[in-house]
mmCIF file of C-alpha atoms in Angstrom:
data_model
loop_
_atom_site.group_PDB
_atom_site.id
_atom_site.type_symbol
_atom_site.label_atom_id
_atom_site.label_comp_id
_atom_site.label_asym_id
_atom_site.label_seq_id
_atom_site.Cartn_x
_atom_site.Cartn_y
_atom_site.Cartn_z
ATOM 1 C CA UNK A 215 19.902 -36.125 48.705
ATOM 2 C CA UNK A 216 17.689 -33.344 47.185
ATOM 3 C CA UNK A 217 14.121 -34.068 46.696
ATOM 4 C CA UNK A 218 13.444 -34.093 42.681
ATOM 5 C CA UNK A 219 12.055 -31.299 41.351
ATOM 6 C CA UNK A 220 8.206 -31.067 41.865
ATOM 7 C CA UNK A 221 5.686 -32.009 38.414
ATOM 8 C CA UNK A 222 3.782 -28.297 39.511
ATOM 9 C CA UNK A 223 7.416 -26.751 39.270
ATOM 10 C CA UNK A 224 8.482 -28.299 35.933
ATOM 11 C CA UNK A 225 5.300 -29.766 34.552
ATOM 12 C CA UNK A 226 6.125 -32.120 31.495
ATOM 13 C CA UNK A 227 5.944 -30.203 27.996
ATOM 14 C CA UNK A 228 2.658 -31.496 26.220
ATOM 15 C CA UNK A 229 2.289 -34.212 23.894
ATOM 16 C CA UNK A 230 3.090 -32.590 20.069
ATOM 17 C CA UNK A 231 -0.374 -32.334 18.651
ATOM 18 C CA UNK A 232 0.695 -34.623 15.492
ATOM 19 C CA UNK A 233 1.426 -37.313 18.444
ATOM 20 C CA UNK A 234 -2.281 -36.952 19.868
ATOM 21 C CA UNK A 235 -3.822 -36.994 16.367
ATOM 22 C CA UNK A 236 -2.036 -40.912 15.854
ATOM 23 C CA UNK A 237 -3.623 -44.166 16.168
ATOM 24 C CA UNK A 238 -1.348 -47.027 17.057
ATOM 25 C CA UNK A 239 -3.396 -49.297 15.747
ATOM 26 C CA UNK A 240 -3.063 -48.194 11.846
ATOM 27 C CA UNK A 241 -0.577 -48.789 9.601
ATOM 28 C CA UNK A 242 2.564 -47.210 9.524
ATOM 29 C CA UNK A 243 3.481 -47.525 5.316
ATOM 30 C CA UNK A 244 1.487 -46.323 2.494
ATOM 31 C CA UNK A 245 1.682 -49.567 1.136
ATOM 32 C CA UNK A 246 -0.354 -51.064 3.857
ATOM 33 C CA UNK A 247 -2.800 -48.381 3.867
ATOM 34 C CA UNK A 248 -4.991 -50.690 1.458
ATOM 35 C CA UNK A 249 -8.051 -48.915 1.815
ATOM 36 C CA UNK A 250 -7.751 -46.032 4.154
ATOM 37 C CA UNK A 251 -9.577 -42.618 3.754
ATOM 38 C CA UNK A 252 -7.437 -39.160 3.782
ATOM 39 C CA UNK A 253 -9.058 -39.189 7.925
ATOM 40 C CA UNK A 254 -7.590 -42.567 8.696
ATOM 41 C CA UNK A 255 -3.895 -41.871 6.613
ATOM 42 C CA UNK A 256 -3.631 -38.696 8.712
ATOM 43 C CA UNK A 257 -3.675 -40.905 11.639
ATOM 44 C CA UNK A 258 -0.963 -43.113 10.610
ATOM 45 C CA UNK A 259 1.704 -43.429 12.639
ATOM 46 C CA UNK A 260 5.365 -42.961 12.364
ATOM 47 C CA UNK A 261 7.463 -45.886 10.606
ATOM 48 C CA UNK A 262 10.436 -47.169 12.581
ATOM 49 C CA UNK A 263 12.461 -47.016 9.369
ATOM 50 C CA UNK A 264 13.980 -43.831 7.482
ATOM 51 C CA UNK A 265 12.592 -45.186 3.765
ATOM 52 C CA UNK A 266 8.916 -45.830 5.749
ATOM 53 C CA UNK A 267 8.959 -42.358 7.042
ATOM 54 C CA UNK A 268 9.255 -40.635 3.375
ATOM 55 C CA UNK A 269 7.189 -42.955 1.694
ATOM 56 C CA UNK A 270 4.331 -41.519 4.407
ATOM 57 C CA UNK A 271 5.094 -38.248 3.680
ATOM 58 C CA UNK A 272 5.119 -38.426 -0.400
ATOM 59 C CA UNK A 273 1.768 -40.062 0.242
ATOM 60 C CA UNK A 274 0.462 -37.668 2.878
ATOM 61 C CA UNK A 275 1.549 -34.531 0.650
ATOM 62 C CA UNK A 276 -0.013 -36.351 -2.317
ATOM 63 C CA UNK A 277 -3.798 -35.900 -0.012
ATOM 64 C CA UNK A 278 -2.226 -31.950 0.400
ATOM 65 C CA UNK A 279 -2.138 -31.812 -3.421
ATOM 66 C CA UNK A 280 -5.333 -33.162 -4.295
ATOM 67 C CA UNK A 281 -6.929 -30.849 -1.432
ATOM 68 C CA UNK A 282 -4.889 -27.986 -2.677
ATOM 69 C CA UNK A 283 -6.348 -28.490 -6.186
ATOM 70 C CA UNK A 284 -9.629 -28.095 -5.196
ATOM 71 C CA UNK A 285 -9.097 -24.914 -3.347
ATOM 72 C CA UNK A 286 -9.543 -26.889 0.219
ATOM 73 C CA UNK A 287 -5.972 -24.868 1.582
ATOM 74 C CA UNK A 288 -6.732 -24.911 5.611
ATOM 75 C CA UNK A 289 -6.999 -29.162 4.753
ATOM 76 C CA UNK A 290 -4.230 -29.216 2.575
ATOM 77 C CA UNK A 291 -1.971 -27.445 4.832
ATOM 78 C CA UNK A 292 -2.946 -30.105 7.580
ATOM 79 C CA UNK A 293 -1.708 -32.752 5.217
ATOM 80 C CA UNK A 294 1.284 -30.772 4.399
ATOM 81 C CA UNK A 295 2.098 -30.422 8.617
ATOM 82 C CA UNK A 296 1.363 -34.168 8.850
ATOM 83 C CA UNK A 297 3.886 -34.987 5.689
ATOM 84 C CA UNK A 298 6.400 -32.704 7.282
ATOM 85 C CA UNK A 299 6.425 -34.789 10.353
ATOM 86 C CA UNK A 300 7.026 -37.828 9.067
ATOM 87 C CA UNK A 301 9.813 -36.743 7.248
ATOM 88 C CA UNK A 302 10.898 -34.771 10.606
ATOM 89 C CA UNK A 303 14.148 -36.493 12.228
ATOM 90 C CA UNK A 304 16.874 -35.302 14.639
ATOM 91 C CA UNK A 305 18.948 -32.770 12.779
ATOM 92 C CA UNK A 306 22.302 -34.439 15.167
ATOM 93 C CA UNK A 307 21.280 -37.774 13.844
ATOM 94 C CA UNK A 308 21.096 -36.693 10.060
ATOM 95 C CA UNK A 309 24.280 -34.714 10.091
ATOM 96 C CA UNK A 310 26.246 -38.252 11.908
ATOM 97 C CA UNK A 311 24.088 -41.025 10.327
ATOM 98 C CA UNK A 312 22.465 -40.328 7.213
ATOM 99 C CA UNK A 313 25.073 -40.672 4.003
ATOM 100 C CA UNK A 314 24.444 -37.817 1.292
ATOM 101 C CA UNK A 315 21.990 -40.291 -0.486
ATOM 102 C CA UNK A 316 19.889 -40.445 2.341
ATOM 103 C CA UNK A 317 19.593 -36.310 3.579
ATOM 104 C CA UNK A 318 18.929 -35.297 -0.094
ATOM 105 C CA UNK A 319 16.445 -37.686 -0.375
ATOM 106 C CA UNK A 320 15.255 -36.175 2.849
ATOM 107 C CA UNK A 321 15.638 -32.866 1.346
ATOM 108 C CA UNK A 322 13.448 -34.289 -1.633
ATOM 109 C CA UNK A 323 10.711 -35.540 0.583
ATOM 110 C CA UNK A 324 10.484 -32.076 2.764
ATOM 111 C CA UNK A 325 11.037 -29.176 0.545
ATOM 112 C CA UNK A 326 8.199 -29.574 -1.779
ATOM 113 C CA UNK A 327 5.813 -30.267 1.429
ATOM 114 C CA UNK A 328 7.260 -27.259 2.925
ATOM 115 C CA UNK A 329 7.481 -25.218 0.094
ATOM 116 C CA UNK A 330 3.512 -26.270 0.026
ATOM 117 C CA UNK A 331 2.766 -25.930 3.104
ATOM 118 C CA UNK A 332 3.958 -21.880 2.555
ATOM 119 C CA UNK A 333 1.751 -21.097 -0.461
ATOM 120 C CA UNK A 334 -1.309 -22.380 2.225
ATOM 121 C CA UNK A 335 -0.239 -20.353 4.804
ATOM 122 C CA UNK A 336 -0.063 -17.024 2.261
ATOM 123 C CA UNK A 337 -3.571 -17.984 0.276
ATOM 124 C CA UNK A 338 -5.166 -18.101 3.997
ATOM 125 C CA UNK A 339 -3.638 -14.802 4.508
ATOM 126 C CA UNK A 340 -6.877 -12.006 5.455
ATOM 127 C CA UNK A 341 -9.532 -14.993 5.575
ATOM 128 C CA UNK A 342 -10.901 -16.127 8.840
ATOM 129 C CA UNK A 343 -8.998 -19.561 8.842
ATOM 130 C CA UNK A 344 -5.626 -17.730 8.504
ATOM 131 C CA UNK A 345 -3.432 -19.794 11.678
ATOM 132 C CA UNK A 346 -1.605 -17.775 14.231
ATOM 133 C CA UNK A 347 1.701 -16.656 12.718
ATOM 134 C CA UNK A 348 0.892 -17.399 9.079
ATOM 135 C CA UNK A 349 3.406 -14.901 7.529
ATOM 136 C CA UNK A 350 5.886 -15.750 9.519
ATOM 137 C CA UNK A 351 5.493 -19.783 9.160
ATOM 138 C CA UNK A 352 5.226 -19.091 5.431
ATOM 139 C CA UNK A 353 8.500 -17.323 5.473
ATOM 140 C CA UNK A 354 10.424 -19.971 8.094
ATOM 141 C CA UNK A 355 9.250 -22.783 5.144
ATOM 142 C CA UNK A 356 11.190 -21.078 2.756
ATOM 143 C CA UNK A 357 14.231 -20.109 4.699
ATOM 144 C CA UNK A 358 14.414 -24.148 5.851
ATOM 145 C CA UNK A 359 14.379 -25.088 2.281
ATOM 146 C CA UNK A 360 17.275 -22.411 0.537
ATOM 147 C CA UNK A 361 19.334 -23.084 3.433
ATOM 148 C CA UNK A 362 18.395 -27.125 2.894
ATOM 149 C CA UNK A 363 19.857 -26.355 -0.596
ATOM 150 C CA UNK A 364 22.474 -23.769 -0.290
ATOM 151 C CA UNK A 365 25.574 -26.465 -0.464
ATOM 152 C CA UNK A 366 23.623 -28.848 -2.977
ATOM 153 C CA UNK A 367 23.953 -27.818 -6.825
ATOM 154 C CA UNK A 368 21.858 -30.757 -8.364
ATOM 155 C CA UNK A 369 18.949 -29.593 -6.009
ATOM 156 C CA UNK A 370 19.258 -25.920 -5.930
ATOM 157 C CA UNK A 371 17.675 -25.376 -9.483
ATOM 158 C CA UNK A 372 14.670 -27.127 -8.295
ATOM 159 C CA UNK A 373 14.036 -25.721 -5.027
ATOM 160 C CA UNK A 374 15.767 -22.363 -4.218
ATOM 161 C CA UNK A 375 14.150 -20.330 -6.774
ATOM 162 C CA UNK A 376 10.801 -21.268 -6.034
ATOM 163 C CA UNK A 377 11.495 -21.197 -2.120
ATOM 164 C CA UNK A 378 13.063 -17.250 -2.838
ATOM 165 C CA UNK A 379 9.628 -16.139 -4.626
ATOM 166 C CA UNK A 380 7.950 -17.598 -1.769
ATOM 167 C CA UNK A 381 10.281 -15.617 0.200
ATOM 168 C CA UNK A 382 10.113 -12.505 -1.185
ATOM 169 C CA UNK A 383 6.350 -12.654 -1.266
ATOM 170 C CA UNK A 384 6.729 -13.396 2.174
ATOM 171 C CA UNK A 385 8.858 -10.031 2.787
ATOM 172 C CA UNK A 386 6.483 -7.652 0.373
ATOM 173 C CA UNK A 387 3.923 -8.642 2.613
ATOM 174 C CA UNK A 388 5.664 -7.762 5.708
ATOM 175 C CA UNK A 389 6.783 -4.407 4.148
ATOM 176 C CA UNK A 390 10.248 -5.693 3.955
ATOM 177 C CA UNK A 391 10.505 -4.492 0.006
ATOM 178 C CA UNK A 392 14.225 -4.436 -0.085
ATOM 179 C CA UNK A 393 14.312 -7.959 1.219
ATOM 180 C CA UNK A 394 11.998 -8.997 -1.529
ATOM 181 C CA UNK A 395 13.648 -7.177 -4.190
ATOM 182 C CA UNK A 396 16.981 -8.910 -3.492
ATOM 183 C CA UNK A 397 15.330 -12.486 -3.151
ATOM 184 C CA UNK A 398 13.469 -12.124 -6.462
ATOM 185 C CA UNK A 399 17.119 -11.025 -8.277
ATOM 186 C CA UNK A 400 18.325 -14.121 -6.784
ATOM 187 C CA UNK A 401 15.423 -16.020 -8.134
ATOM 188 C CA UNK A 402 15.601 -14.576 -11.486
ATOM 189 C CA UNK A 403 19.110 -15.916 -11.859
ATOM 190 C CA UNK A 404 17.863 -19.284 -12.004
ATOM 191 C CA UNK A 405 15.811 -18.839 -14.939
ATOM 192 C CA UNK A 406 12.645 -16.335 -16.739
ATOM 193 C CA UNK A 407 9.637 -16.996 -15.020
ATOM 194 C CA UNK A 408 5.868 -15.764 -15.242
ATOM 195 C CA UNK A 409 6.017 -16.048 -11.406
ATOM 196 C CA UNK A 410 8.924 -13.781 -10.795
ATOM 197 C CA UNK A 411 7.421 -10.821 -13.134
ATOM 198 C CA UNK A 412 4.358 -11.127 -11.511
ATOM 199 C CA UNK A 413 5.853 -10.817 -7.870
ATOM 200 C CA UNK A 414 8.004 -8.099 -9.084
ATOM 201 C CA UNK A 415 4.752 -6.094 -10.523
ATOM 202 C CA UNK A 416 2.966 -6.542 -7.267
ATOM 203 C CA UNK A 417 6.086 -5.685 -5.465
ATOM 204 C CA UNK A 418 5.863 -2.344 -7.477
ATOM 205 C CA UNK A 419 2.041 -1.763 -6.616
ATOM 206 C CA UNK A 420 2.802 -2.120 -3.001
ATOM 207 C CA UNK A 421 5.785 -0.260 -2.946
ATOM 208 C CA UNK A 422 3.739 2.515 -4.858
ATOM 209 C CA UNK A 423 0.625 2.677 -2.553
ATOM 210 C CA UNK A 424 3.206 2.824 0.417
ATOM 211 C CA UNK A 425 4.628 5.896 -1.085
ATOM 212 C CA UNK A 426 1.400 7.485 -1.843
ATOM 213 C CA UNK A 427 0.043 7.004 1.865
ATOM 214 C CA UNK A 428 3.187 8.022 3.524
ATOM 215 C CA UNK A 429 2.823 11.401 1.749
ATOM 216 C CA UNK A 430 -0.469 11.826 2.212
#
């Protein structure tokens, strides 16, 4: 019999970071939290049941909010990353397991904490705390949550169009300005909004002074 394959050869993948940064010892659901600070709820652990798991991460994005708010976007995008792995579950096991109640409640509890967790990653964007990879995070946030959406009508009104601005912000800023055009036409379609005309206009600017220094 061959001798198993040595640790130094195929060295076990590291712990996921949000696994180091648990206690054991705390509570797993919000409503046991009693008194915890925003350090001690970002230790929580995982629940053993589905409902447990999204009642952490509606409270854990709540803490993203309230940091968001106050302009704190490095700690509310930590809350956001925490949320997002409560709510994190074997895509095989939601596709056989979960009824339709259960993944768009799923798809409730993610896509505003992802959709969140993008605008941090693009207001860090050019400041010294901006994470490895933030445009491209930013942009993966929003393509989770339109594809999350793309078969669900009751939820697509409330998620794709903001998860397409995000999007096309995401591809002005790359330089990808036919991308972002298309994505904000497919935003617009799901209603007027200040956002949109403000994305196009700076979509327009950027466009411009791309011209201008390519013919310079």
């Amino acid at each position: 019999m061959a001798d198993p394959p040595s640790d130094l050869l195929y060295p076990p993948d590291p712990p996921h970071a949000q696994v180091v940064a648990t206690d054991e010892s705390l509570a797993a659901h919000p409503d046991d939290w009693g008194a915890y600070d925003d350090a001690r709820k970002l230790r929580a652990p995982r629940g053993a049941v589905f409902e447990t798991r999204l009642a952490a991460a509606a409270a854990l994005r709540a803490v993203g909010n309230a940091r968001y708010g106050a302009d704190e976007f490095g700690k509310a995008l930590e809350a956001y990353d925490r949320a997002l792995w409560h709510a994190d579950f074997d895509e095989a096991w939601v596709k056989l397991e979960l009824t339709d109640e259960h993944r768009g409640a799923l798809v409730d509890a993610a896509a505003p904490a992802r959709l969140n967790a993008a605008r941090c990653l693009l207001k860090l964007r050019g400041t010294a705390a901006e994470p490895d990879g933030a445009l491209a995070a930013a942009k993966a946030h929003a393509d989770y949550v339109i594809s999350a959406v793309a078969d669900d009508e009751t939820r697509a009104a409330a998620w794709r169009a903001k998860a397409l601005l995000l999007r096309a912000r995401c591809h002005r800023e790359a330089g990808r300005y036919a991308a972002a055009d298309e994505d904000l036409a497919a935003a617009a379609a799901f209603g007027d909004d200040p956002a949109i005309r403000r994305e196009r206009a700076a979509l327009r600017r950027d466009r411009g002074e791309t011209v201008a220094a390519e013919r310079e």
